[in-house]
Short mmCIF file of C-alpha atoms and ligand atoms in Angstrom, two decimals:
data_model
loop_
_atom_site.label_atom_id
_atom_site.label_comp_id
_atom_site.label_asym_id
_atom_site.label_seq_id
_atom_site.Cartn_x
_atom_site.Cartn_y
_atom_site.Cartn_z
CA MET G 28 -20.31 14.94 -4.64
CA THR G 29 -21.83 13.97 -1.36
CA ARG G 30 -19.65 11.11 -0.19
CA PHE G 31 -18.22 11.68 3.31
CA ARG G 32 -19.84 15.15 3.45
CA GLY G 33 -19.12 16.63 6.87
CA ALA G 34 -16.83 13.69 7.76
CA THR G 35 -13.23 14.02 8.94
CA LEU G 36 -10.93 11.12 8.10
CA LEU G 37 -7.49 10.47 9.57
CA VAL G 38 -5.28 8.85 6.92
CA THR G 39 -2.00 7.51 8.31
CA GLY G 40 0.87 7.07 5.85
CA GLY G 41 -0.70 9.58 3.45
CA ALA G 42 2.69 10.64 2.11
CA GLY G 43 3.49 7.09 0.97
CA PHE G 44 2.61 5.33 -2.27
CA ILE G 45 -0.90 4.02 -1.53
CA GLY G 46 -1.69 6.57 1.18
CA SER G 47 -1.05 9.44 -1.22
CA ALA G 48 -3.34 7.81 -3.80
CA VAL G 49 -6.01 7.57 -1.09
CA VAL G 50 -5.58 11.23 -0.12
CA ARG G 51 -5.71 12.35 -3.77
CA HIS G 52 -8.84 10.23 -4.31
CA LEU G 53 -10.61 11.53 -1.19
CA LEU G 54 -9.87 15.16 -2.08
CA ARG G 55 -10.82 14.70 -5.74
CA ASP G 56 -13.84 12.38 -5.54
CA THR G 57 -15.41 12.98 -2.11
CA ASP G 58 -16.24 15.80 0.31
CA ALA G 59 -14.17 14.39 3.18
CA GLN G 60 -11.94 16.51 5.37
CA VAL G 61 -8.61 14.68 5.21
CA VAL G 62 -5.90 14.71 7.89
CA ASN G 63 -2.70 13.10 6.63
CA ILE G 64 -0.67 11.71 9.56
CA ASP G 65 2.82 10.69 8.46
CA LYS G 66 6.20 10.38 10.15
CA LEU G 67 7.93 11.09 6.81
CA THR G 68 10.30 8.13 6.59
CA TYR G 69 12.53 7.52 3.56
CA ALA G 70 9.44 6.23 1.71
CA ALA G 71 7.39 9.40 2.16
CA ASN G 72 7.16 12.21 -0.35
CA LEU G 73 4.93 15.23 0.01
CA GLN G 74 5.48 15.91 -3.71
CA SER G 75 3.10 12.98 -4.25
CA LEU G 76 0.25 15.27 -3.14
CA PRO G 77 0.25 18.07 -5.72
CA GLY G 78 -2.27 20.78 -4.83
CA ALA G 79 -3.21 19.25 -1.49
CA ASP G 80 -1.62 22.03 0.56
CA GLY G 81 -3.88 24.69 -0.93
CA ASN G 82 -7.01 22.58 -0.37
CA PRO G 83 -9.11 23.77 2.61
CA ARG G 84 -10.21 20.15 3.22
CA TYR G 85 -6.60 18.96 3.77
CA ARG G 86 -4.29 19.04 6.79
CA PHE G 87 -0.86 17.49 7.28
CA GLU G 88 0.50 16.37 10.65
CA GLN G 89 4.03 14.99 10.96
CA VAL G 90 3.46 12.40 13.67
CA ASP G 91 4.75 8.88 14.37
CA ILE G 92 1.92 6.36 14.94
CA CYS G 93 4.01 4.86 17.76
CA ASN G 94 3.63 8.13 19.70
CA ALA G 95 0.50 7.81 21.87
CA VAL G 96 0.67 11.35 23.27
CA ASP G 97 0.79 12.93 19.83
CA LEU G 98 -1.97 10.67 18.51
CA ARG G 99 -4.21 11.54 21.45
CA LYS G 100 -3.82 15.23 20.64
CA LEU G 101 -4.79 14.58 17.02
CA PHE G 102 -7.94 12.66 17.98
CA GLU G 103 -8.91 15.50 20.33
CA LYS G 104 -8.13 18.19 17.78
CA TYR G 105 -9.86 16.67 14.75
CA GLN G 106 -12.68 14.56 16.30
CA PRO G 107 -12.53 12.15 13.33
CA ASP G 108 -15.34 10.02 11.92
CA GLY G 109 -12.94 7.42 10.57
CA VAL G 110 -9.33 6.24 10.48
CA MET G 111 -7.57 4.62 7.53
CA ASN G 112 -4.30 3.06 8.67
CA LEU G 113 -1.77 2.93 5.83
CA ALA G 114 1.35 3.92 7.79
CA ALA G 115 3.80 1.05 7.58
CA GLU G 116 7.22 -0.18 6.67
CA SER G 117 6.36 -1.84 3.37
CA HIS G 118 9.44 -3.29 1.63
CA VAL G 119 10.06 -7.02 2.02
CA ASP G 120 13.80 -6.82 1.17
CA ARG G 121 14.38 -4.14 3.84
CA SER G 122 12.53 -6.28 6.38
CA ILE G 123 15.04 -9.08 5.79
CA ASP G 124 18.03 -6.83 6.49
CA GLY G 125 16.46 -4.87 9.36
CA PRO G 126 13.20 -6.16 10.82
CA GLY G 127 13.21 -3.89 13.89
CA GLU G 128 11.47 -0.92 12.26
CA PHE G 129 8.81 -3.28 10.90
CA ILE G 130 8.04 -4.56 14.38
CA GLN G 131 7.89 -1.00 15.69
CA THR G 132 5.70 0.68 13.10
CA ASN G 133 3.62 -2.22 11.83
CA ILE G 134 2.92 -3.87 15.19
CA VAL G 135 3.58 -1.35 17.97
CA GLY G 136 2.33 1.52 15.80
CA THR G 137 -0.93 -0.25 14.95
CA PHE G 138 -1.37 -1.17 18.62
CA THR G 139 -0.83 2.46 19.67
CA LEU G 140 -3.25 3.74 17.05
CA LEU G 141 -5.87 1.19 18.12
CA GLN G 142 -5.52 2.21 21.77
CA GLU G 143 -5.91 5.91 21.01
CA ALA G 144 -8.80 5.28 18.60
CA LEU G 145 -10.52 3.20 21.28
CA ARG G 146 -10.04 5.82 23.98
CA TYR G 147 -11.45 8.49 21.64
CA TRP G 148 -14.31 6.32 20.34
CA ARG G 149 -15.50 5.39 23.83
CA ALA G 150 -15.89 9.08 24.66
CA CYS G 151 -17.84 9.99 21.49
CA GLU G 152 -21.54 10.79 21.69
CA SER G 153 -23.74 7.90 20.53
CA ASN G 154 -24.40 8.92 16.89
CA LYS G 155 -20.75 9.58 16.27
CA ARG G 156 -19.76 6.39 18.03
CA ALA G 157 -22.17 4.36 15.89
CA ALA G 158 -20.83 5.81 12.64
CA PHE G 159 -17.10 5.65 13.50
CA ARG G 160 -14.93 3.21 11.48
CA PHE G 161 -11.33 2.05 11.77
CA LEU G 162 -10.04 0.60 8.48
CA HIS G 163 -6.72 -1.22 8.63
CA ILE G 164 -4.97 -1.67 5.27
CA SER G 165 -3.10 -4.93 4.89
CA THR G 166 -1.63 -7.25 2.33
CA ASP G 167 -2.20 -10.66 0.75
CA GLU G 168 1.33 -11.60 1.88
CA VAL G 169 -0.11 -12.51 5.30
CA PHE G 170 -1.53 -15.67 3.67
CA GLY G 171 1.93 -16.87 2.63
CA SER G 172 2.60 -18.47 -0.72
CA LEU G 173 0.27 -20.28 -3.11
CA GLY G 174 1.36 -23.21 -5.27
CA GLN G 175 0.46 -23.26 -8.96
CA GLU G 176 -3.29 -23.49 -8.22
CA GLY G 177 -5.88 -21.68 -6.11
CA LEU G 178 -6.65 -18.15 -4.89
CA PHE G 179 -6.54 -16.39 -1.52
CA THR G 180 -10.01 -15.81 -0.08
CA GLU G 181 -11.07 -14.11 3.16
CA GLU G 182 -11.07 -17.60 4.70
CA SER G 183 -7.47 -18.42 3.79
CA SER G 184 -5.35 -19.11 6.86
CA TYR G 185 -2.46 -16.88 7.80
CA ALA G 186 1.05 -18.20 7.05
CA PRO G 187 3.40 -15.21 6.68
CA ASN G 188 6.96 -15.95 5.54
CA SER G 189 8.90 -12.68 5.68
CA PRO G 190 9.50 -10.34 8.63
CA TYR G 191 7.36 -7.81 6.74
CA SER G 192 4.40 -10.14 6.23
CA ALA G 193 4.69 -11.49 9.79
CA SER G 194 4.51 -7.93 11.13
CA LYS G 195 1.46 -7.21 8.96
CA ALA G 196 -0.21 -10.46 10.04
CA SER G 197 0.39 -9.50 13.64
CA SER G 198 -1.19 -6.08 13.13
CA ASP G 199 -4.24 -7.67 11.42
CA HIS G 200 -4.70 -9.90 14.48
CA LEU G 201 -4.50 -6.90 16.81
CA VAL G 202 -7.17 -5.09 14.79
CA ARG G 203 -9.44 -8.14 14.96
CA ALA G 204 -8.90 -8.46 18.71
CA TRP G 205 -9.77 -4.80 19.35
CA ARG G 206 -13.07 -5.43 17.58
CA GLU G 207 -13.85 -8.73 19.31
CA THR G 208 -12.74 -7.64 22.78
CA TYR G 209 -13.51 -3.93 22.95
CA GLY G 210 -16.10 -3.54 20.19
CA LEU G 211 -14.08 -0.98 18.23
CA PRO G 212 -15.74 -0.92 14.76
CA THR G 213 -12.84 -2.17 12.67
CA LEU G 214 -12.47 -3.53 9.14
CA VAL G 215 -9.43 -5.02 7.40
CA THR G 216 -8.53 -5.15 3.72
CA ASN G 217 -5.90 -7.51 2.27
CA CYS G 218 -4.67 -6.37 -1.11
CA SER G 219 -2.33 -7.76 -3.72
CA ASN G 220 0.68 -5.94 -5.24
CA ASN G 221 -0.03 -2.35 -6.20
CA TYR G 222 1.69 -0.37 -8.94
CA GLY G 223 1.26 3.05 -10.51
CA PRO G 224 2.53 6.63 -10.22
CA TYR G 225 4.47 7.84 -7.14
CA HIS G 226 5.79 4.34 -6.32
CA PHE G 227 9.13 4.42 -4.47
CA PRO G 228 11.87 3.15 -6.83
CA GLU G 229 12.89 0.20 -4.63
CA LYS G 230 9.79 -1.77 -5.73
CA LEU G 231 9.92 -4.06 -8.80
CA ILE G 232 8.03 -1.99 -11.37
CA PRO G 233 9.51 1.51 -10.77
CA HIS G 234 12.94 -0.07 -10.16
CA MET G 235 12.88 -1.68 -13.60
CA ILE G 236 11.53 1.42 -15.35
CA ILE G 237 14.24 3.64 -13.90
CA LYS G 238 17.06 1.15 -14.52
CA GLY G 239 15.70 0.51 -18.01
CA LEU G 240 15.66 4.22 -18.83
CA ALA G 241 19.29 4.44 -17.69
CA GLY G 242 20.26 1.39 -19.79
CA GLU G 243 21.40 -0.47 -16.66
CA ALA G 244 21.09 -4.18 -15.78
CA LEU G 245 17.58 -5.30 -14.76
CA PRO G 246 17.97 -7.65 -11.76
CA VAL G 247 15.33 -10.40 -11.80
CA TYR G 248 15.42 -12.51 -8.62
CA GLY G 249 15.80 -16.27 -9.12
CA SER G 250 14.18 -17.63 -12.26
CA GLY G 251 11.66 -14.78 -12.67
CA GLN G 252 8.82 -17.32 -12.45
CA ASN G 253 7.37 -15.97 -9.17
CA VAL G 254 3.86 -14.67 -9.73
CA ARG G 255 2.31 -11.48 -8.33
CA ASP G 256 -1.31 -10.31 -8.82
CA TRP G 257 -1.05 -6.65 -9.84
CA LEU G 258 -3.55 -3.90 -9.04
CA TYR G 259 -3.39 -0.30 -10.24
CA VAL G 260 -3.08 1.90 -7.17
CA ASP G 261 -6.08 4.14 -7.95
CA ASP G 262 -8.30 1.04 -8.12
CA HIS G 263 -7.08 0.13 -4.65
CA ALA G 264 -7.78 3.65 -3.34
CA ARG G 265 -11.39 3.44 -4.60
CA ALA G 266 -11.82 0.03 -2.98
CA LEU G 267 -10.62 1.42 0.35
CA SER G 268 -13.04 4.35 0.42
CA LEU G 269 -15.89 1.95 -0.48
CA VAL G 270 -14.99 -0.45 2.33
CA LEU G 271 -14.76 2.45 4.79
CA GLU G 272 -18.12 3.81 3.67
CA ARG G 273 -20.14 0.62 3.18
CA GLY G 274 -18.15 -2.38 4.43
CA ARG G 275 -19.58 -4.51 7.20
CA VAL G 276 -17.93 -3.93 10.57
CA GLY G 277 -15.73 -6.81 11.70
CA GLU G 278 -15.29 -8.15 8.16
CA THR G 279 -12.17 -8.51 6.06
CA TYR G 280 -12.16 -7.83 2.31
CA ASN G 281 -9.64 -9.10 -0.23
CA VAL G 282 -8.70 -6.62 -2.95
CA GLY G 283 -7.14 -7.67 -6.25
CA GLY G 284 -7.45 -7.15 -9.97
CA CYS G 285 -7.11 -10.68 -11.42
CA ASN G 286 -3.80 -9.79 -13.00
CA GLU G 287 -1.44 -12.65 -12.26
CA ARG G 288 1.86 -12.20 -14.06
CA THR G 289 5.31 -13.74 -13.65
CA ASN G 290 8.02 -11.26 -12.70
CA LEU G 291 9.82 -12.04 -15.96
CA TYR G 292 6.68 -11.18 -17.95
CA VAL G 293 6.39 -7.88 -16.05
CA VAL G 294 10.01 -6.93 -16.70
CA GLU G 295 9.83 -7.91 -20.38
CA SER G 296 6.65 -5.82 -20.76
CA ILE G 297 8.39 -2.82 -19.22
CA CYS G 298 11.31 -3.28 -21.62
CA ASP G 299 8.96 -3.32 -24.60
CA LEU G 300 7.00 -0.26 -23.42
CA LEU G 301 10.21 1.67 -22.79
CA ASP G 302 11.54 0.69 -26.22
CA SER G 303 8.39 2.06 -27.85
CA ILE G 304 8.23 5.29 -25.81
CA ALA G 305 11.92 6.09 -25.33
CA SER G 306 14.05 4.15 -27.81
CA HIS G 307 17.71 4.18 -26.75
CA GLY G 308 19.17 3.12 -30.08
CA ASP G 309 20.85 0.05 -28.65
CA GLY G 310 18.32 -2.66 -29.51
CA SER G 311 15.73 -4.10 -27.18
CA ARG G 312 16.08 -3.45 -23.45
CA ARG G 313 15.25 -7.12 -22.88
CA LYS G 314 19.02 -7.61 -23.32
CA LEU G 315 19.48 -5.84 -19.97
CA ILE G 316 17.64 -8.56 -18.02
CA SER G 317 19.97 -10.28 -15.59
CA PHE G 318 19.00 -13.18 -13.30
CA VAL G 319 20.39 -12.62 -9.81
CA THR G 320 20.44 -14.44 -6.45
CA ASP G 321 16.91 -15.17 -5.26
CA ARG G 322 15.22 -13.39 -2.34
CA PRO G 323 15.45 -15.54 0.83
CA GLY G 324 12.03 -17.04 1.61
CA HIS G 325 10.73 -15.79 -1.75
CA ASP G 326 6.98 -16.51 -1.95
CA LEU G 327 6.18 -18.29 -5.22
CA ARG G 328 2.74 -16.99 -6.04
CA TYR G 329 0.04 -14.63 -4.79
CA ALA G 330 -3.45 -14.43 -6.33
CA ILE G 331 -6.59 -12.84 -4.93
CA ASP G 332 -10.25 -13.79 -5.13
CA ALA G 333 -12.01 -10.40 -4.79
CA THR G 334 -15.56 -11.77 -5.23
CA LYS G 335 -16.72 -10.57 -1.82
CA LEU G 336 -15.71 -6.95 -2.50
CA GLN G 337 -17.27 -7.13 -5.96
CA THR G 338 -20.59 -8.66 -4.97
CA GLU G 339 -21.12 -6.89 -1.62
CA LEU G 340 -19.85 -3.45 -2.54
CA GLY G 341 -19.97 -3.42 -6.34
CA TRP G 342 -16.26 -2.64 -6.73
CA ARG G 343 -14.57 -3.25 -10.10
CA ALA G 344 -11.00 -2.50 -11.16
CA ALA G 345 -10.97 0.10 -13.92
CA GLU G 346 -7.51 -0.81 -15.24
CA THR G 347 -6.27 -4.03 -16.75
CA PHE G 348 -2.59 -4.81 -16.21
CA GLU G 349 -1.82 -3.73 -19.77
CA THR G 350 -3.58 -0.33 -19.57
CA GLY G 351 -2.24 0.35 -16.07
CA LEU G 352 1.34 -0.60 -16.91
CA ALA G 353 1.35 1.57 -20.05
CA LYS G 354 0.10 4.55 -17.99
CA THR G 355 2.69 3.87 -15.32
CA VAL G 356 5.66 3.63 -17.67
CA GLN G 357 4.53 6.84 -19.40
CA TRP G 358 4.22 8.56 -16.00
CA TYR G 359 7.81 7.68 -15.03
CA VAL G 360 9.05 8.90 -18.41
CA ASP G 361 7.15 12.20 -18.02
CA GLU G 362 7.64 12.82 -14.29
CA GLN G 363 11.39 12.33 -13.96
CA LYS G 364 11.65 15.26 -11.55
CA TRP G 365 9.67 13.27 -8.95
CA TRP G 366 11.93 10.21 -8.92
CA ARG G 367 15.20 11.97 -9.71
CA SER G 368 14.82 13.96 -6.49
CA ILE G 369 14.69 10.63 -4.61
CA LEU G 370 17.90 9.49 -6.29
CA ASP G 371 19.50 12.90 -5.61
CA SER G 372 18.66 12.67 -1.94
CA GLY G 373 20.70 9.47 -1.59
CA TYR G 374 18.63 6.45 -2.66
CA ALA G 375 21.15 4.44 -4.72
CA GLY G 376 18.98 1.53 -5.86
CA ASN G 377 21.36 -1.09 -4.44
CA ARG G 378 20.31 -4.71 -3.87
CA ALA G 379 18.81 -5.29 -0.44
CA GLY G 380 17.49 -8.33 1.39
CA LEU G 381 20.29 -10.86 1.13
CA ALA G 382 20.96 -10.89 4.88
CA GLY G 383 18.52 -13.74 5.32
CA THR G 384 20.24 -16.16 2.95
CA LYS G 385 20.22 -19.60 4.62
CA PRO G 386 23.61 -21.26 5.25
P1 NAD E 426 4.98 3.13 1.56
O1 NAD E 426 6.22 2.53 2.15
O2 NAD E 426 5.03 3.71 0.20
O3 NAD E 426 4.44 4.30 2.52
C1 NAD E 426 4.35 4.15 3.90
C2 NAD E 426 4.12 5.53 4.51
O4 NAD E 426 3.96 5.35 5.93
C3 NAD E 426 5.26 6.51 4.30
O5 NAD E 426 4.77 7.77 3.91
C4 NAD E 426 5.92 6.59 5.67
O6 NAD E 426 6.53 7.84 5.95
C5 NAD E 426 4.74 6.33 6.58
N1 NAD E 426 5.17 5.79 7.89
C6 NAD E 426 6.05 4.77 8.10
N2 NAD E 426 6.22 4.60 9.42
C7 NAD E 426 5.40 5.48 10.05
C8 NAD E 426 5.11 5.76 11.40
N3 NAD E 426 5.72 5.09 12.40
N4 NAD E 426 4.23 6.74 11.69
C9 NAD E 426 3.63 7.44 10.70
N5 NAD E 426 3.88 7.24 9.40
C10 NAD E 426 4.75 6.26 9.07
O7 NAD E 426 3.88 1.99 1.67
P2 NAD E 426 2.66 1.68 0.69
O8 NAD E 426 3.13 0.83 -0.42
O9 NAD E 426 1.95 2.95 0.39
O10 NAD E 426 1.76 0.77 1.63
C11 NAD E 426 0.73 1.33 2.46
C12 NAD E 426 0.03 0.21 3.20
O11 NAD E 426 -0.54 -0.68 2.27
C13 NAD E 426 0.97 -0.64 4.06
O12 NAD E 426 0.30 -0.98 5.24
C14 NAD E 426 1.22 -1.87 3.24
O13 NAD E 426 1.49 -2.97 4.07
C15 NAD E 426 -0.10 -2.02 2.53
N6 NAD E 426 -0.05 -2.71 1.23
C16 NAD E 426 0.85 -2.34 0.28
C17 NAD E 426 0.84 -2.96 -0.96
C18 NAD E 426 1.79 -2.58 -2.07
O14 NAD E 426 1.83 -3.24 -3.10
N7 NAD E 426 2.55 -1.49 -1.93
C19 NAD E 426 -0.08 -3.98 -1.21
C20 NAD E 426 -0.97 -4.34 -0.20
C21 NAD E 426 -0.96 -3.69 1.01
O1 TDX E 427 14.76 -5.89 -8.23
C1 TDX E 427 13.83 -6.69 -8.02
N1 TDX E 427 13.79 -7.86 -8.72
C2 TDX E 427 12.83 -8.81 -8.53
O2 TDX E 427 12.83 -9.85 -9.19
C3 TDX E 427 12.78 -6.43 -7.05
C4 TDX E 427 12.77 -5.15 -6.26
C5 TDX E 427 11.80 -7.39 -6.89
N2 TDX E 427 11.83 -8.55 -7.58
C6 TDX E 427 10.73 -9.52 -7.41
C7 TDX E 427 10.43 -9.92 -5.97
C8 TDX E 427 8.93 -10.18 -6.01
O3 TDX E 427 8.64 -11.49 -6.46
O4 TDX E 427 9.54 -8.89 -7.88
C9 TDX E 427 8.41 -9.20 -7.07
C10 TDX E 427 7.84 -7.93 -6.50
O5 TDX E 427 8.76 -7.43 -5.54
P1 TDX E 427 8.45 -6.12 -4.68
O6 TDX E 427 8.17 -4.99 -5.59
O7 TDX E 427 9.54 -5.97 -3.67
O8 TDX E 427 7.05 -6.51 -4.01
P2 TDX E 427 6.60 -7.71 -3.06
O9 TDX E 427 7.73 -8.30 -2.32
O10 TDX E 427 5.75 -8.64 -3.87
O11 TDX E 427 5.67 -6.89 -2.01
C11 TDX E 427 4.79 -5.83 -2.47
O12 TDX E 427 3.46 -6.31 -2.59
C12 TDX E 427 2.77 -6.63 -1.42
C13 TDX E 427 4.82 -4.64 -1.53
O13 TDX E 427 6.16 -4.18 -1.40
C14 TDX E 427 4.25 -4.99 -0.19
O14 TDX E 427 4.20 -3.85 0.66
C15 TDX E 427 2.84 -5.51 -0.39
O15 TDX E 427 2.29 -5.92 0.82
#
């Protein structure tokens, strides 16, 4: 292993779903020194980083990315070679009920992090300044909704529809502006829906696995015909370290696994996998599917063209949707301690996001 040898990377949001996959990947597959900066919101879980604490290449700092003073101290203390910004409020339904936190963390937090990175970067000696990278992790939701045809490319225009995606679009624009105006060496990735182990149970796939295991109703929004393009989280983590290492400064890269599926297909697949792994003696779990009120402003379809990442950086997804989903369902069956502790600490799995329903 020689990747990132001698390099220190600040990873914000490293106790979240994708951030923890990035931290696990960096510790397992590279030589990087990793500093996990996380405020520890409801979505964070340090149990998602087994073994990290004992690793001499790992440090944890409980810091809010909106806090400039604290961030400045971290830049001074660690003298990083790169920043990967994954700290965010990430759940669309929560953004409908309470957008304020999304504006704070996703926009003000990214702004604050950019300012402190810029201040630090300007003071670096020339070799360090030339090698420094700021990678901002974003979503395909900034492009809005596709119709039945077409794919999002790096040239797609921004048209965010939810408070969440609007806050992410805003942060992407800030990152671009800090590059164009101040020369900060930034890159942006826009990825499709992730799934895999350590995913907070409010999101579609873990929500359905946990409800399905309990034999409870499986709430599919609207007709279930909305399409998402699913990517196994470890494939995303590998893409991010590649872009940080070899991506061209100032560029954006789309990340996706060519796995378009309707929500109904996803939920039916989970039912079938659960039936085969953990039969509950009451017939197929497909009977539990229940169509409920649609999400306000529900985007119809997302689909990513990842050609640029594949041809420029040689990235390929290792998992298909079928292999990744089977692994994921098995993980939730085996690792019940991880998600039961989230339920025990008060997460009730109730429906969110109806506040925006139009009159
Ligand atoms: P997550 O909600 O699981 O984790 C977010 C993490 O950020 C948590 O650990 C939380 O404590 C931390 N955090 C929140 N506010 C913070 C703050 N002010 N300061 C410091 N830490 C803070 O989110 P995720 O699914 O891992 O998403 C990570 C990033 O990837 C986000 O930027 C998201 O927009 C983007 N993304 C997610 C997906 C997906 O499918 N989950 C897809 C594409 C892009
Ligand atoms: O109970 C549910 N029933 C249902 O039908 C839930 C929780 C979701 N859905 C639908 C809504 C979406 O069409 O499933 C789809 C996926 O929903 P989420 O898991 O909430 O993800 P999504 O809104 O697509 O956003 C996710 O992918 C892009 C992440 O949460 C974002 O952070 C990321 O940017």
